């Protein structure tokens, strides 16, 4: 279980994020990662994403590079999720292979979907490829995303989408 960040924590984390975006500050990176490990990442991600959009802070080049590195190198899920979620707000075409790979894992699939939607005019081929390779909650997230795209996807979801689900809870989700 994790703690919900208080206002003071959010302010110091926003300051760190700004310092990373502007001058690639190493100490701010350490602070940011420590906050992700200490507090609920979802709570921080929402507040920080809104902050970046509201303050119109450019993620390039430093912040995007840092967030991409979090998604690729951290061993704890919190920093990976934060890296993917915030990187997805400003994804670039060279992020596609990263998002595809991490999108295979149920915990990261929603963030991969967001990033791919932001990069590609037509993410359907990639989503189609991912759903055929995934199981569990990754497949559920992709099924939700694919629902309603086309007659072909709806037909496949109806006839094949539930296959490869080993957990009864997921089976009943469909």
GROMACS .gro file of C-alpha atoms in nm:
model
  174
    1UNK     CA    1   0.000   0.000   0.000
    2UNK     CA    2   0.117   0.352  -0.066
    3UNK     CA    3   0.059   0.696   0.076
    4UNK     CA    4  -0.147   0.971  -0.085
    5UNK     CA    5   0.080   1.274  -0.140
    6UNK     CA    6  -0.002   1.592   0.052
    7UNK     CA    7   0.012   1.944  -0.097
    8UNK     CA    8   0.369   2.002   0.020
    9UNK     CA    9   0.483   1.680  -0.148
   10UNK     CA   10   0.301   1.772  -0.469
   11UNK     CA   11   0.464   2.117  -0.470
   12UNK     CA   12   0.816   1.982  -0.419
   13UNK     CA   13   0.758   1.718  -0.686
   14UNK     CA   14   0.628   1.980  -0.931
   15UNK     CA   15   0.939   2.189  -0.863
   16UNK     CA   16   1.158   1.885  -0.930
   17UNK     CA   17   0.975   1.811  -1.254
   18UNK     CA   18   1.020   2.170  -1.369
   19UNK     CA   19   1.392   2.160  -1.287
   20UNK     CA   20   1.429   1.838  -1.487
   21UNK     CA   21   1.244   1.988  -1.784
   22UNK     CA   22   1.442   2.311  -1.786
   23UNK     CA   23   1.797   2.210  -1.697
   24UNK     CA   24   1.812   1.829  -1.657
   25UNK     CA   25   1.884   1.862  -1.283
   26UNK     CA   26   2.027   1.540  -1.138
   27UNK     CA   27   1.918   1.609  -0.777
   28UNK     CA   28   1.563   1.673  -0.898
   29UNK     CA   29   1.564   1.339  -1.078
   30UNK     CA   30   1.662   1.162  -0.754
   31UNK     CA   31   1.389   1.346  -0.562
   32UNK     CA   32   1.129   1.265  -0.828
   33UNK     CA   33   1.213   0.893  -0.826
   34UNK     CA   34   1.206   0.881  -0.446
   35UNK     CA   35   0.858   1.038  -0.445
   36UNK     CA   36   0.736   0.781  -0.699
   37UNK     CA   37   0.857   0.501  -0.474
   38UNK     CA   38   0.710   0.654  -0.159
   39UNK     CA   39   0.369   0.771  -0.278
   40UNK     CA   40   0.088   0.629  -0.492
   41UNK     CA   41   0.209   0.680  -0.850
   42UNK     CA   42  -0.142   0.731  -0.989
   43UNK     CA   43  -0.205   1.020  -0.750
   44UNK     CA   44   0.122   1.185  -0.847
   45UNK     CA   45   0.080   1.119  -1.219
   46UNK     CA   46  -0.260   1.288  -1.238
   47UNK     CA   47  -0.147   1.598  -1.053
   48UNK     CA   48   0.185   1.624  -1.238
   49UNK     CA   49   0.034   1.564  -1.582
   50UNK     CA   50  -0.220   1.839  -1.519
   51UNK     CA   51   0.061   2.065  -1.397
   52UNK     CA   52   0.270   2.009  -1.712
   53UNK     CA   53  -0.025   2.084  -1.937
   54UNK     CA   54  -0.140   2.385  -1.733
   55UNK     CA   55   0.206   2.543  -1.712
   56UNK     CA   56   0.286   2.455  -2.075
   57UNK     CA   57   0.622   2.308  -1.977
   58UNK     CA   58   0.802   2.162  -2.276
   59UNK     CA   59   0.900   1.800  -2.219
   60UNK     CA   60   1.175   1.818  -2.482
   61UNK     CA   61   1.451   1.728  -2.466
   62UNK     CA   62   1.530   1.667  -2.099
   63UNK     CA   63   1.202   1.563  -1.941
   64UNK     CA   64   1.098   1.327  -2.221
   65UNK     CA   65   1.440   1.162  -2.213
   66UNK     CA   66   1.421   1.122  -1.835
   67UNK     CA   67   1.068   0.978  -1.843
   68UNK     CA   68   1.161   0.742  -2.125
   69UNK     CA   69   1.459   0.626  -1.921
   70UNK     CA   70   1.230   0.563  -1.621
   71UNK     CA   71   1.003   0.347  -1.835
   72UNK     CA   72   1.297   0.147  -1.968
   73UNK     CA   73   1.528   0.105  -1.671
   74UNK     CA   74   1.341   0.116  -1.341
   75UNK     CA   75   1.268  -0.212  -1.166
   76UNK     CA   76   0.974  -0.089  -0.957
   77UNK     CA   77   0.635  -0.056  -1.127
   78UNK     CA   78   0.563   0.296  -0.990
   79UNK     CA   79   0.845   0.474  -1.174
   80UNK     CA   80   0.781   0.270  -1.491
   81UNK     CA   81   0.413   0.363  -1.484
   82UNK     CA   82   0.494   0.729  -1.419
   83UNK     CA   83   0.752   0.732  -1.696
   84UNK     CA   84   0.512   0.575  -1.944
   85UNK     CA   85   0.209   0.780  -1.843
   86UNK     CA   86   0.382   1.114  -1.857
   87UNK     CA   87   0.592   1.023  -2.162
   88UNK     CA   88   0.266   0.930  -2.336
   89UNK     CA   89   0.153   1.293  -2.317
   90UNK     CA   90   0.438   1.386  -2.551
   91UNK     CA   91   0.534   1.067  -2.729
   92UNK     CA   92   0.742   1.059  -3.043
   93UNK     CA   93   0.755   0.799  -3.322
   94UNK     CA   94   1.073   0.646  -3.179
   95UNK     CA   95   0.873   0.565  -2.863
   96UNK     CA   96   0.649   0.321  -3.054
   97UNK     CA   97   0.866   0.008  -2.998
   98UNK     CA   98   0.891   0.087  -2.626
   99UNK     CA   99   0.517   0.136  -2.594
  100UNK     CA  100   0.448  -0.181  -2.792
  101UNK     CA  101   0.676  -0.391  -2.574
  102UNK     CA  102   0.560  -0.253  -2.240
  103UNK     CA  103   0.200  -0.265  -2.364
  104UNK     CA  104   0.221  -0.645  -2.352
  105UNK     CA  105   0.218  -0.624  -1.971
  106UNK     CA  106  -0.127  -0.565  -1.819
  107UNK     CA  107  -0.004  -0.312  -1.565
  108UNK     CA  108   0.135  -0.089  -1.840
  109UNK     CA  109  -0.114  -0.147  -2.124
  110UNK     CA  110  -0.341   0.155  -2.059
  111UNK     CA  111  -0.039   0.390  -2.074
  112UNK     CA  112   0.088   0.226  -2.393
  113UNK     CA  113  -0.256   0.271  -2.549
  114UNK     CA  114  -0.255   0.641  -2.459
  115UNK     CA  115   0.093   0.696  -2.602
  116UNK     CA  116   0.020   0.507  -2.923
  117UNK     CA  117  -0.304   0.702  -2.971
  118UNK     CA  118  -0.110   1.027  -2.930
  119UNK     CA  119   0.159   0.929  -3.183
  120UNK     CA  120  -0.029   0.747  -3.455
  121UNK     CA  121  -0.309   0.861  -3.680
  122UNK     CA  122  -0.421   0.499  -3.702
  123UNK     CA  123  -0.306   0.286  -3.407
  124UNK     CA  124  -0.548   0.004  -3.497
  125UNK     CA  125  -0.284  -0.225  -3.659
  126UNK     CA  126  -0.065  -0.206  -3.348
  127UNK     CA  127  -0.359  -0.256  -3.111
  128UNK     CA  128  -0.471  -0.551  -3.324
  129UNK     CA  129  -0.123  -0.704  -3.302
  130UNK     CA  130  -0.103  -0.647  -2.925
  131UNK     CA  131  -0.443  -0.796  -2.842
  132UNK     CA  132  -0.351  -1.116  -3.022
  133UNK     CA  133  -0.036  -1.148  -2.808
  134UNK     CA  134  -0.181  -1.061  -2.468
  135UNK     CA  135  -0.387  -1.223  -2.197
  136UNK     CA  136  -0.545  -1.108  -1.874
  137UNK     CA  137  -0.587  -0.739  -1.797
  138UNK     CA  138  -0.374  -0.636  -2.095
  139UNK     CA  139  -0.625  -0.804  -2.323
  140UNK     CA  140  -0.915  -0.646  -2.134
  141UNK     CA  141  -0.766  -0.296  -2.178
  142UNK     CA  142  -0.706  -0.357  -2.547
  143UNK     CA  143  -1.054  -0.507  -2.595
  144UNK     CA  144  -1.205  -0.195  -2.442
  145UNK     CA  145  -0.996   0.019  -2.676
  146UNK     CA  146  -1.082  -0.185  -2.987
  147UNK     CA  147  -1.453  -0.209  -2.914
  148UNK     CA  148  -1.643  -0.022  -3.180
  149UNK     CA  149  -1.349   0.043  -3.417
  150UNK     CA  150  -1.487  -0.165  -3.700
  151UNK     CA  151  -1.709  -0.459  -3.787
  152UNK     CA  152  -1.398  -0.678  -3.815
  153UNK     CA  153  -1.273  -0.591  -3.465
  154UNK     CA  154  -1.617  -0.629  -3.310
  155UNK     CA  155  -1.658  -0.969  -3.476
  156UNK     CA  156  -1.318  -1.085  -3.352
  157UNK     CA  157  -1.387  -0.958  -2.999
  158UNK     CA  158  -1.717  -1.141  -2.993
  159UNK     CA  159  -1.579  -1.471  -3.125
  160UNK     CA  160  -1.215  -1.479  -3.012
  161UNK     CA  161  -1.153  -1.202  -2.761
  162UNK     CA  162  -1.225  -1.409  -2.453
  163UNK     CA  163  -0.982  -1.688  -2.546
  164UNK     CA  164  -0.656  -1.716  -2.353
  165UNK     CA  165  -0.818  -1.593  -2.035
  166UNK     CA  166  -0.737  -1.835  -1.758
  167UNK     CA  167  -0.890  -1.643  -1.470
  168UNK     CA  168  -1.267  -1.678  -1.413
  169UNK     CA  169  -1.291  -1.315  -1.305
  170UNK     CA  170  -1.156  -1.200  -1.640
  171UNK     CA  171  -1.380  -1.444  -1.823
  172UNK     CA  172  -1.683  -1.286  -1.658
  173UNK     CA  173  -1.550  -0.938  -1.739
  174UNK     CA  174  -1.642  -1.003  -2.101
   0.00000   0.00000   0.00000
